[in-house]
Amino acid sequence: METYADLLTTIAPSTGETRTIFDPATGEAVGEAPVHGVADLERAITAATAAQPAWAALGHEGRSAALLRAADAVEHSAEELAQLLSREQGKPLNGPNARFEVGACAAWLRTAAVTELTDETVVDDGATHATLHYRPIGVVGAIGPWNWPMMISVWQLAPALRMGNAVVLKPSEYTPLSVQALIHVLNSELPEGVLSVVCGGREVGARLAEHPEIGKIMFTGSTATGQAIIKSSAGTVKRLTLELGGNDAGIVLPDADPKAIAEDLFWGAFINTGQTCAALKRLYVHEDIYDEVCNELAAVAAAMPMGHGLDEANVLGPLQNKAQYDIVSRLVEAAKESGARVLMGGDPDTGQPGYFYPTTLVADIDNDNPLVAQEQFGPALPIIRYSTVDEAVAMANGLDVGLGASVWSADLDAARSVAARIQAGTVWINKHGAVDPRIPFGGAKQSGYGLEFGVEGLKACGVPQVING
């Protein structure tokens, strides 16, 4: 495969209904995606059920070797995958974007392959001998999002495959082409039927969640959809890993150096143009350094070019779809109408093609403003002033979500003390959103439950079995 067009050709539907996918930066057609239905899903599940026992029988060593070969295949097609991803999702090639995402796919595959998971002797006292093992679940259903379509698909499928399961994956209707291409590449190194992709709508997702042959659902997306999956899966008592919506808080303590932290603050908030579940979405800054942090952050933001993803100079792209553009626009308008101070942005050029919303910083905003209280999932960051750490912690904990959070300080002990008080699945110190395939990741409150990554992520894709005797 020499170009992304060649890659598109390999996944182009030959028969059946199709849907045109458009570039969110230009409005131009990218390619045709199949429109699968429940019958297609049933065929994929039947194939997965048939293929899974032989895959499980390979053992950890055989499955790990296959995943390592799959990682090599991703790297071999990395540029073609990144080009397609940029056209379909909108994210630029450079910065922590399309090429970064494809590289993360290979990294997560490799980590899932080499992470050790050994049987554990839990009691051996002479009278009792008990060991804990993890067996394959069977067939795992994965439902992915549109913001990091390739990377999050790998977050789901890599540990599930490593643990001896087959996987049926349903990508977002917004970004089916990049996920199809990724699965095509992975399947060059995997047995037939073990991994499949079904590009359907809500009815396909609902059937996947309720299907009696699916033993686990892994889902990344909104809290509302997660709640629907919980209800659909209840009849078959499925295992669930749910990474749901977040509205991550960052707290800047008064001893922080505004200039030193400004760039990391920026990328914590604006990675993937703000379209990241665990991005920094509301920033609490102590009054002593509030103006300085605002100024330094604005200086960094002003230097970050936004535009078409295939332009090598750009590091920020469009919002992926019109619905998300409208959400960001509505929330920023509400902030402006409330009298909040717009430091930069907030006034999109509606004459240009694509769903571009300018990098926007909003200061002097109330904590109950919709831009603060609702997840914007885009390039608009509210900056809230606080007087005491207790006040900041209370505001950070004041919502019903808790995916990630961060604390910024020159004093690590002080930062860790504050971090321990925050209700979130991960709290980073002097960084935000820095996920690592070795470190468990999951949400608190209505940001979901279950852990991904590392040993805990592998365990979550298996059935624990104790042998006592």
Short mmCIF file of C-alpha atoms in Angstrom, two decimals:
data_model
loop_
_atom_site.label_atom_id
_atom_site.label_comp_id
_atom_site.label_asym_id
_atom_site.label_seq_id
_atom_site.Cartn_x
_atom_site.Cartn_y
_atom_site.Cartn_z
CA MET A 1 0.00 0.00 0.00
CA GLU A 2 1.63 3.19 -1.19
CA THR A 3 -1.05 5.79 -0.50
CA TYR A 4 -4.09 6.32 1.65
CA ALA A 5 -6.15 5.92 -1.55
CA ASP A 6 -4.79 2.40 -1.93
CA LEU A 7 -5.81 1.70 1.65
CA LEU A 8 -9.30 3.04 0.94
CA THR A 9 -9.55 0.73 -2.05
CA THR A 10 -8.89 -2.33 0.11
CA ILE A 11 -11.82 -1.51 2.42
CA ALA A 12 -14.26 -0.15 -0.18
CA PRO A 13 -17.61 -1.98 -0.02
CA SER A 14 -18.25 -4.11 -3.08
CA THR A 15 -21.96 -4.65 -2.47
CA GLY A 16 -24.78 -3.38 -0.29
CA GLU A 17 -25.85 0.01 0.96
CA THR A 18 -23.14 2.62 1.49
CA ARG A 19 -22.80 6.05 3.05
CA THR A 20 -20.45 8.84 1.98
CA ILE A 21 -18.02 10.07 4.62
CA PHE A 22 -16.97 13.72 4.35
CA ASP A 23 -13.82 15.55 5.45
CA PRO A 24 -14.81 17.84 8.37
CA ALA A 25 -12.16 20.35 7.29
CA THR A 26 -13.31 20.78 3.70
CA GLY A 27 -16.65 19.07 3.21
CA GLU A 28 -15.12 16.92 0.45
CA ALA A 29 -15.95 13.24 0.15
CA VAL A 30 -13.36 10.92 1.71
CA GLY A 31 -14.84 7.54 0.81
CA GLU A 32 -17.78 5.18 1.02
CA ALA A 33 -18.55 3.23 4.21
CA PRO A 34 -20.81 0.20 4.35
CA VAL A 35 -24.12 0.50 6.16
CA HIS A 36 -24.33 -2.76 8.07
CA GLY A 37 -27.43 -4.05 9.79
CA VAL A 38 -28.29 -6.54 12.49
CA ALA A 39 -28.00 -9.45 10.03
CA ASP A 40 -24.37 -8.45 9.36
CA LEU A 41 -23.74 -8.29 13.08
CA GLU A 42 -25.19 -11.77 13.57
CA ARG A 43 -22.84 -13.16 10.91
CA ALA A 44 -19.85 -11.52 12.56
CA ILE A 45 -20.79 -12.90 15.98
CA THR A 46 -21.27 -16.39 14.54
CA ALA A 47 -17.83 -16.24 12.94
CA ALA A 48 -16.26 -14.92 16.15
CA THR A 49 -17.87 -17.65 18.23
CA ALA A 50 -16.50 -20.29 15.86
CA ALA A 51 -12.98 -18.80 15.73
CA GLN A 52 -12.53 -18.05 19.45
CA PRO A 53 -11.71 -21.54 20.83
CA ALA A 54 -8.74 -22.05 18.52
CA TRP A 55 -7.51 -18.53 19.28
CA ALA A 56 -7.75 -19.20 23.02
CA ALA A 57 -5.93 -22.50 22.56
CA LEU A 58 -2.85 -20.67 21.25
CA GLY A 59 -2.15 -19.59 24.84
CA HIS A 60 -0.66 -16.30 25.96
CA GLU A 61 2.60 -16.85 24.10
CA GLY A 62 0.98 -17.54 20.75
CA ARG A 63 -1.53 -14.70 21.05
CA SER A 64 1.15 -12.25 22.16
CA ALA A 65 3.28 -13.14 19.16
CA ALA A 66 0.36 -12.42 16.86
CA LEU A 67 -0.29 -9.07 18.51
CA LEU A 68 3.36 -8.11 18.12
CA ARG A 69 3.18 -8.95 14.42
CA ALA A 70 -0.01 -6.87 14.20
CA ALA A 71 1.85 -3.92 15.76
CA ASP A 72 4.55 -4.30 13.11
CA ALA A 73 1.85 -4.27 10.41
CA VAL A 74 0.41 -1.02 11.82
CA GLU A 75 3.83 0.59 11.71
CA HIS A 76 4.35 -0.63 8.13
CA SER A 77 1.13 1.16 7.08
CA ALA A 78 1.46 4.04 9.54
CA GLU A 79 1.55 6.94 7.09
CA GLU A 80 -1.37 5.63 5.03
CA LEU A 81 -3.43 5.14 8.19
CA ALA A 82 -2.55 8.63 9.45
CA GLN A 83 -3.50 10.24 6.13
CA LEU A 84 -6.89 8.52 6.14
CA LEU A 85 -7.45 9.37 9.80
CA SER A 86 -6.67 13.05 9.18
CA ARG A 87 -9.10 13.23 6.28
CA GLU A 88 -11.93 11.48 8.09
CA GLN A 89 -11.57 12.73 11.66
CA GLY A 90 -10.04 16.13 10.86
CA LYS A 91 -7.04 16.03 13.20
CA PRO A 92 -3.74 17.25 11.78
CA LEU A 93 -0.96 14.87 10.88
CA ASN A 94 1.47 16.56 13.27
CA GLY A 95 1.39 17.41 16.95
CA PRO A 96 -0.36 14.95 19.28
CA ASN A 97 -2.73 14.04 16.48
CA ALA A 98 -2.98 11.58 13.55
CA ARG A 99 0.58 10.24 13.38
CA PHE A 100 0.68 10.24 17.17
CA GLU A 101 -2.57 8.22 17.26
CA VAL A 102 -1.33 5.58 14.84
CA GLY A 103 1.89 5.29 16.82
CA ALA A 104 -0.16 4.83 19.99
CA CYS A 105 -2.00 1.92 18.33
CA ALA A 106 1.29 0.08 17.89
CA ALA A 107 2.43 0.97 21.41
CA TRP A 108 -0.77 -0.30 23.06
CA LEU A 109 -0.70 -3.51 21.00
CA ARG A 110 2.85 -4.19 22.11
CA THR A 111 2.18 -3.41 25.75
CA ALA A 112 -0.89 -5.67 25.81
CA ALA A 113 1.22 -8.41 24.25
CA VAL A 114 4.14 -8.26 26.70
CA THR A 115 2.42 -7.39 29.98
CA GLU A 116 2.77 -10.37 32.29
CA LEU A 117 -0.30 -11.91 33.88
CA THR A 118 0.56 -14.97 35.93
CA ASP A 119 -1.57 -17.31 37.99
CA GLU A 120 -1.63 -16.22 41.61
CA THR A 121 -1.40 -18.45 44.65
CA VAL A 122 -3.69 -16.76 47.15
CA VAL A 123 -3.48 -19.30 49.98
CA ASP A 124 -0.98 -22.10 50.54
CA ASP A 125 -0.83 -22.86 54.26
CA GLY A 126 -0.49 -26.63 54.16
CA ALA A 127 -4.21 -27.24 54.67
CA THR A 128 -5.53 -25.10 51.80
CA HIS A 129 -4.11 -24.44 48.36
CA ALA A 130 -6.00 -21.85 46.30
CA THR A 131 -4.92 -20.28 43.02
CA LEU A 132 -6.48 -17.47 40.99
CA HIS A 133 -6.59 -17.73 37.19
CA TYR A 134 -8.12 -15.65 34.39
CA ARG A 135 -9.94 -17.48 31.59
CA PRO A 136 -11.26 -16.10 28.29
CA ILE A 137 -14.73 -14.58 28.34
CA GLY A 138 -15.57 -15.72 24.81
CA VAL A 139 -16.69 -12.97 22.44
CA VAL A 140 -16.24 -9.32 23.44
CA GLY A 141 -18.23 -6.50 21.86
CA ALA A 142 -16.42 -3.16 21.49
CA ILE A 143 -18.15 0.14 20.71
CA GLY A 144 -15.83 3.02 19.91
CA PRO A 145 -15.99 6.83 19.62
CA TRP A 146 -15.16 9.29 16.85
CA ASN A 147 -12.53 11.41 18.60
CA TRP A 148 -9.68 8.86 18.78
CA PRO A 149 -11.25 6.15 16.62
CA MET A 150 -8.17 4.04 15.95
CA MET A 151 -6.41 4.37 19.29
CA ILE A 152 -9.44 3.70 21.46
CA SER A 153 -10.38 0.73 19.29
CA VAL A 154 -6.96 -0.72 20.11
CA TRP A 155 -7.45 0.08 23.80
CA GLN A 156 -10.49 -2.20 23.61
CA LEU A 157 -9.42 -4.96 21.26
CA ALA A 158 -5.78 -5.50 22.27
CA PRO A 159 -6.36 -6.71 25.86
CA ALA A 160 -9.47 -8.64 24.82
CA LEU A 161 -7.52 -10.53 22.14
CA ARG A 162 -4.53 -11.09 24.40
CA MET A 163 -6.81 -12.77 26.95
CA GLY A 164 -8.10 -15.25 24.37
CA ASN A 165 -11.35 -13.59 23.33
CA ALA A 166 -12.66 -12.87 19.86
CA VAL A 167 -13.80 -9.27 19.25
CA VAL A 168 -16.65 -7.72 17.27
CA LEU A 169 -16.16 -3.98 17.00
CA LYS A 170 -18.68 -1.29 16.10
CA PRO A 171 -17.04 2.05 15.23
CA SER A 172 -18.71 5.42 15.40
CA GLU A 173 -20.83 6.26 12.37
CA TYR A 174 -18.72 9.42 12.00
CA THR A 175 -15.37 7.63 11.62
CA PRO A 176 -15.90 4.13 10.17
CA LEU A 177 -13.26 4.30 7.43
CA SER A 178 -10.21 4.70 9.66
CA VAL A 179 -11.35 1.89 11.95
CA GLN A 180 -12.09 -0.38 9.00
CA ALA A 181 -8.62 0.31 7.64
CA LEU A 182 -7.02 -0.40 11.00
CA ILE A 183 -8.87 -3.73 11.35
CA HIS A 184 -7.88 -4.62 7.78
CA VAL A 185 -4.23 -4.11 8.70
CA LEU A 186 -4.50 -6.02 11.98
CA ASN A 187 -6.27 -8.94 10.31
CA SER A 188 -3.27 -9.48 8.06
CA GLU A 189 -1.69 -11.06 11.17
CA LEU A 190 -4.74 -12.53 12.94
CA PRO A 191 -6.77 -15.69 12.29
CA GLU A 192 -9.96 -15.25 10.30
CA GLY A 193 -13.03 -14.42 12.37
CA VAL A 194 -11.17 -13.46 15.54
CA LEU A 195 -11.54 -9.72 14.90
CA SER A 196 -14.28 -8.12 12.85
CA VAL A 197 -15.83 -4.69 12.35
CA VAL A 198 -19.51 -3.95 11.80
CA CYS A 199 -20.29 -0.40 10.62
CA GLY A 200 -23.85 0.01 11.82
CA GLY A 201 -26.08 2.46 13.60
CA ARG A 202 -27.87 2.48 16.92
CA GLU A 203 -29.80 -0.70 16.23
CA VAL A 204 -26.53 -2.58 15.72
CA GLY A 205 -25.08 -1.17 18.94
CA ALA A 206 -28.24 -2.06 20.87
CA ARG A 207 -28.22 -5.63 19.56
CA LEU A 208 -24.53 -6.00 20.35
CA ALA A 209 -25.19 -4.90 23.93
CA GLU A 210 -28.05 -7.39 24.43
CA HIS A 211 -26.77 -10.32 22.36
CA PRO A 212 -26.58 -13.57 24.35
CA GLU A 213 -23.32 -14.64 22.65
CA ILE A 214 -21.50 -11.47 23.71
CA GLY A 215 -19.92 -11.92 27.14
CA LYS A 216 -18.59 -8.40 27.66
CA ILE A 217 -19.09 -4.91 26.27
CA MET A 218 -16.30 -2.34 26.19
CA PHE A 219 -17.58 1.15 25.46
CA THR A 220 -16.09 4.63 25.25
CA GLY A 221 -18.52 7.50 24.78
CA SER A 222 -21.19 9.56 26.47
CA THR A 223 -22.71 8.85 29.87
CA ALA A 224 -26.18 8.74 28.32
CA THR A 225 -25.19 6.02 25.86
CA GLY A 226 -23.38 4.16 28.63
CA GLN A 227 -26.58 4.14 30.67
CA ALA A 228 -28.45 2.70 27.68
CA ILE A 229 -25.83 -0.04 27.32
CA ILE A 230 -26.17 -0.93 31.00
CA LYS A 231 -29.91 -1.40 30.51
CA SER A 232 -29.53 -3.38 27.27
CA SER A 233 -26.90 -5.67 28.78
CA ALA A 234 -28.80 -6.37 32.01
CA GLY A 235 -30.79 -9.28 30.63
CA THR A 236 -27.64 -11.32 29.98
CA VAL A 237 -25.65 -9.93 32.95
CA LYS A 238 -22.74 -8.92 30.74
CA ARG A 239 -19.42 -7.76 32.04
CA LEU A 240 -18.91 -4.08 31.25
CA THR A 241 -16.02 -1.66 30.94
CA LEU A 242 -17.45 1.84 30.48
CA GLU A 243 -15.31 4.92 29.89
CA LEU A 244 -17.91 7.66 29.84
CA GLY A 245 -18.06 11.43 29.69
CA GLY A 246 -15.80 13.63 31.72
CA ASN A 247 -15.48 17.30 32.57
CA ASP A 248 -11.95 17.25 33.94
CA ALA A 249 -10.83 19.92 36.39
CA GLY A 250 -7.33 21.32 36.81
CA ILE A 251 -6.26 23.19 39.93
CA VAL A 252 -3.29 25.55 39.75
CA LEU A 253 -1.86 26.16 43.23
CA PRO A 254 -0.47 29.62 44.10
CA ASP A 255 3.17 28.51 44.03
CA ALA A 256 3.06 27.32 40.41
CA ASP A 257 5.19 29.05 37.76
CA PRO A 258 2.69 30.33 35.14
CA LYS A 259 5.21 30.50 32.31
CA ALA A 260 6.67 27.06 33.05
CA ILE A 261 3.30 25.30 33.04
CA ALA A 262 1.55 27.22 30.25
CA GLU A 263 2.35 24.90 27.34
CA ASP A 264 1.48 21.76 29.28
CA LEU A 265 -1.77 23.40 30.39
CA PHE A 266 -2.53 24.20 26.77
CA TRP A 267 -2.05 20.65 25.51
CA GLY A 268 -3.89 19.23 28.50
CA ALA A 269 -6.92 21.21 27.36
CA PHE A 270 -6.55 21.42 23.59
CA ILE A 271 -5.12 18.06 22.54
CA ASN A 272 -7.14 16.86 19.54
CA THR A 273 -8.69 20.35 19.47
CA GLY A 274 -10.29 19.66 22.85
CA GLN A 275 -12.07 16.53 21.61
CA THR A 276 -10.74 14.17 24.27
CA CYS A 277 -12.66 12.58 27.14
CA ALA A 278 -9.87 13.16 29.63
CA ALA A 279 -8.89 16.63 28.41
CA LEU A 280 -8.67 19.55 30.83
CA LYS A 281 -12.07 21.20 30.49
CA ARG A 282 -12.24 23.65 33.43
CA LEU A 283 -9.22 25.33 34.96
CA TYR A 284 -9.20 26.69 38.53
CA VAL A 285 -6.41 29.21 39.18
CA HIS A 286 -5.51 30.87 42.47
CA GLU A 287 -6.20 34.59 42.55
CA ASP A 288 -2.55 35.45 43.27
CA ILE A 289 -1.40 34.20 39.85
CA TYR A 290 -4.69 34.24 37.95
CA ASP A 291 -3.91 37.06 35.52
CA GLU A 292 -0.40 35.80 34.85
CA VAL A 293 -1.64 32.27 34.06
CA CYS A 294 -4.28 33.71 31.72
CA ASN A 295 -1.68 35.80 29.90
CA GLU A 296 0.86 32.99 29.55
CA LEU A 297 -1.76 30.52 28.39
CA ALA A 298 -3.06 32.98 25.82
CA ALA A 299 0.47 33.53 24.50
CA VAL A 300 0.95 29.80 23.98
CA ALA A 301 -2.48 29.39 22.40
CA ALA A 302 -1.91 32.25 19.96
CA ALA A 303 1.15 30.46 18.56
CA MET A 304 -0.67 27.19 17.75
CA PRO A 305 -1.79 27.09 14.10
CA MET A 306 -5.23 25.68 13.23
CA GLY A 307 -6.23 24.50 9.79
CA HIS A 308 -6.51 21.57 7.41
CA GLY A 309 -4.87 18.50 8.85
CA LEU A 310 -2.78 17.67 5.78
CA ASP A 311 -0.92 20.97 6.09
CA GLU A 312 2.23 19.93 7.96
CA ALA A 313 2.31 23.26 9.83
CA ASN A 314 -1.01 22.81 11.62
CA VAL A 315 -1.44 21.25 15.06
CA LEU A 316 -5.15 22.04 15.62
CA GLY A 317 -7.97 20.99 13.32
CA PRO A 318 -11.73 21.29 12.95
CA LEU A 319 -14.38 19.80 15.17
CA GLN A 320 -15.27 16.44 13.74
CA ASN A 321 -18.96 17.06 13.12
CA LYS A 322 -21.61 19.76 12.98
CA ALA A 323 -23.38 18.56 16.13
CA GLN A 324 -20.24 19.04 18.21
CA TYR A 325 -19.53 22.41 16.59
CA ASP A 326 -23.00 23.57 17.60
CA ILE A 327 -22.46 22.45 21.23
CA VAL A 328 -19.21 24.40 21.54
CA SER A 329 -20.71 27.47 19.88
CA ARG A 330 -23.76 27.40 22.16
CA LEU A 331 -21.69 27.11 25.33
CA VAL A 332 -19.31 29.91 24.36
CA GLU A 333 -22.22 32.18 23.47
CA ALA A 334 -23.76 31.49 26.89
CA ALA A 335 -20.47 32.50 28.51
CA LYS A 336 -20.28 35.72 26.49
CA GLU A 337 -23.87 36.61 27.31
CA SER A 338 -23.14 36.13 31.02
CA GLY A 339 -20.46 38.81 30.91
CA ALA A 340 -17.44 36.49 31.05
CA ARG A 341 -14.26 37.88 29.51
CA VAL A 342 -13.13 36.29 26.24
CA LEU A 343 -9.33 36.38 26.19
CA MET A 344 -9.15 35.04 22.65
CA GLY A 345 -11.37 33.28 20.13
CA GLY A 346 -15.11 32.94 20.54
CA ASP A 347 -15.89 34.38 17.12
CA PRO A 348 -15.75 31.70 14.40
CA ASP A 349 -15.33 32.57 10.73
CA THR A 350 -18.54 31.11 9.33
CA GLY A 351 -17.45 31.90 5.79
CA GLN A 352 -14.76 29.22 5.63
CA PRO A 353 -15.49 25.56 4.87
CA GLY A 354 -15.30 22.99 7.61
CA TYR A 355 -16.23 22.90 11.28
CA PHE A 356 -13.44 25.13 12.53
CA TYR A 357 -13.98 26.79 15.88
CA PRO A 358 -11.15 29.11 16.99
CA THR A 359 -9.06 28.39 20.06
CA THR A 360 -11.03 30.10 22.82
CA LEU A 361 -10.05 31.09 26.36
CA VAL A 362 -12.72 32.51 28.68
CA ALA A 363 -11.80 34.25 31.95
CA ASP A 364 -13.74 35.79 34.85
CA ILE A 365 -16.46 33.18 34.52
CA ASP A 366 -18.75 31.82 37.24
CA ASN A 367 -18.40 28.21 38.25
CA ASP A 368 -22.06 27.49 37.48
CA ASN A 369 -21.85 28.87 33.94
CA PRO A 370 -22.84 26.25 31.32
CA LEU A 371 -19.37 26.41 29.75
CA VAL A 372 -17.99 25.22 33.09
CA ALA A 373 -20.75 22.89 34.24
CA GLN A 374 -21.28 21.10 30.91
CA GLU A 375 -18.66 19.19 28.95
CA GLN A 376 -17.79 21.29 25.89
CA PHE A 377 -15.60 18.69 24.12
CA GLY A 378 -13.97 21.30 21.95
CA PRO A 379 -11.44 24.16 21.80
CA ALA A 380 -12.92 26.40 24.52
CA LEU A 381 -11.45 26.53 28.03
CA PRO A 382 -13.07 28.37 30.96
CA ILE A 383 -10.64 29.71 33.59
CA ILE A 384 -12.14 30.15 37.05
CA ARG A 385 -10.60 32.23 39.82
CA TYR A 386 -10.44 30.81 43.38
CA SER A 387 -9.25 32.08 46.77
CA THR A 388 -8.64 28.96 48.89
CA VAL A 389 -7.67 25.39 48.09
CA ASP A 390 -10.76 24.14 49.89
CA GLU A 391 -12.87 26.25 47.54
CA ALA A 392 -11.06 24.88 44.48
CA VAL A 393 -11.43 21.26 45.59
CA ALA A 394 -15.13 21.76 46.30
CA MET A 395 -15.68 23.19 42.81
CA ALA A 396 -13.62 20.46 41.18
CA ASN A 397 -15.71 17.81 42.96
CA GLY A 398 -19.01 19.56 42.38
CA LEU A 399 -20.07 17.67 39.25
CA ASP A 400 -21.37 14.12 38.83
CA VAL A 401 -18.47 13.06 36.62
CA GLY A 402 -14.89 12.24 37.52
CA LEU A 403 -12.75 10.82 34.74
CA GLY A 404 -9.51 12.74 35.26
CA ALA A 405 -8.16 15.83 37.01
CA SER A 406 -4.84 17.55 37.58
CA VAL A 407 -2.97 19.62 40.17
CA TRP A 408 -0.24 22.10 39.20
CA SER A 409 2.39 23.13 41.76
CA ALA A 410 6.11 23.48 42.38
CA ASP A 411 5.63 21.49 45.60
CA LEU A 412 4.99 17.81 44.78
CA ASP A 413 3.95 16.92 48.32
CA ALA A 414 1.39 19.73 48.38
CA ALA A 415 0.12 18.72 44.95
CA ARG A 416 -0.27 15.07 45.96
CA SER A 417 -2.12 16.11 49.09
CA VAL A 418 -4.64 18.07 47.03
CA ALA A 419 -4.83 15.28 44.43
CA ALA A 420 -5.92 12.79 47.09
CA ARG A 421 -8.98 14.95 47.79
CA ILE A 422 -10.22 15.03 44.19
CA GLN A 423 -12.93 12.61 43.11
CA ALA A 424 -11.55 11.33 39.82
CA GLY A 425 -10.23 8.08 38.43
CA THR A 426 -6.83 9.61 37.61
CA VAL A 427 -5.25 12.77 39.00
CA TRP A 428 -2.13 13.96 37.22
CA ILE A 429 0.53 16.22 38.75
CA ASN A 430 1.88 19.03 36.53
CA LYS A 431 0.42 17.38 33.42
CA HIS A 432 -3.02 16.37 32.23
CA GLY A 433 -4.32 13.46 30.18
CA ALA A 434 -1.00 11.62 30.00
CA VAL A 435 -2.35 8.09 29.60
CA ASP A 436 0.17 5.23 29.64
CA PRO A 437 -0.50 1.66 28.46
CA ARG A 438 1.16 0.33 31.63
CA ILE A 439 -0.95 2.37 34.08
CA PRO A 440 -4.61 1.53 34.89
CA PHE A 441 -7.15 4.06 33.66
CA GLY A 442 -10.85 4.39 34.49
CA GLY A 443 -13.47 6.80 35.74
CA ALA A 444 -15.24 7.66 38.99
CA LYS A 445 -18.87 8.65 39.55
CA GLN A 446 -20.80 8.85 36.26
CA SER A 447 -17.62 8.74 34.19
CA GLY A 448 -17.96 4.99 34.18
CA TYR A 449 -16.44 1.92 35.79
CA GLY A 450 -13.90 -0.77 35.05
CA LEU A 451 -10.19 -0.34 34.38
CA GLU A 452 -8.23 -0.36 31.15
CA PHE A 453 -4.47 -0.73 30.52
CA GLY A 454 -1.76 -2.71 32.25
CA VAL A 455 -2.35 -5.85 34.28
CA GLU A 456 -5.72 -4.60 35.54
CA GLY A 457 -6.87 -4.05 31.96
CA LEU A 458 -5.98 -7.64 31.08
CA LYS A 459 -7.82 -8.96 34.12
CA ALA A 460 -10.91 -6.99 33.11
CA CYS A 461 -10.99 -8.96 29.83
CA GLY A 462 -10.98 -12.34 31.56
CA VAL A 463 -13.17 -14.39 33.84
CA PRO A 464 -11.54 -14.94 37.26
CA GLN A 465 -11.51 -18.56 38.35
CA VAL A 466 -10.30 -19.85 41.71
CA ILE A 467 -9.10 -23.42 41.95
CA ASN A 468 -9.26 -24.49 45.57
CA GLY A 469 -7.72 -27.82 46.42
#
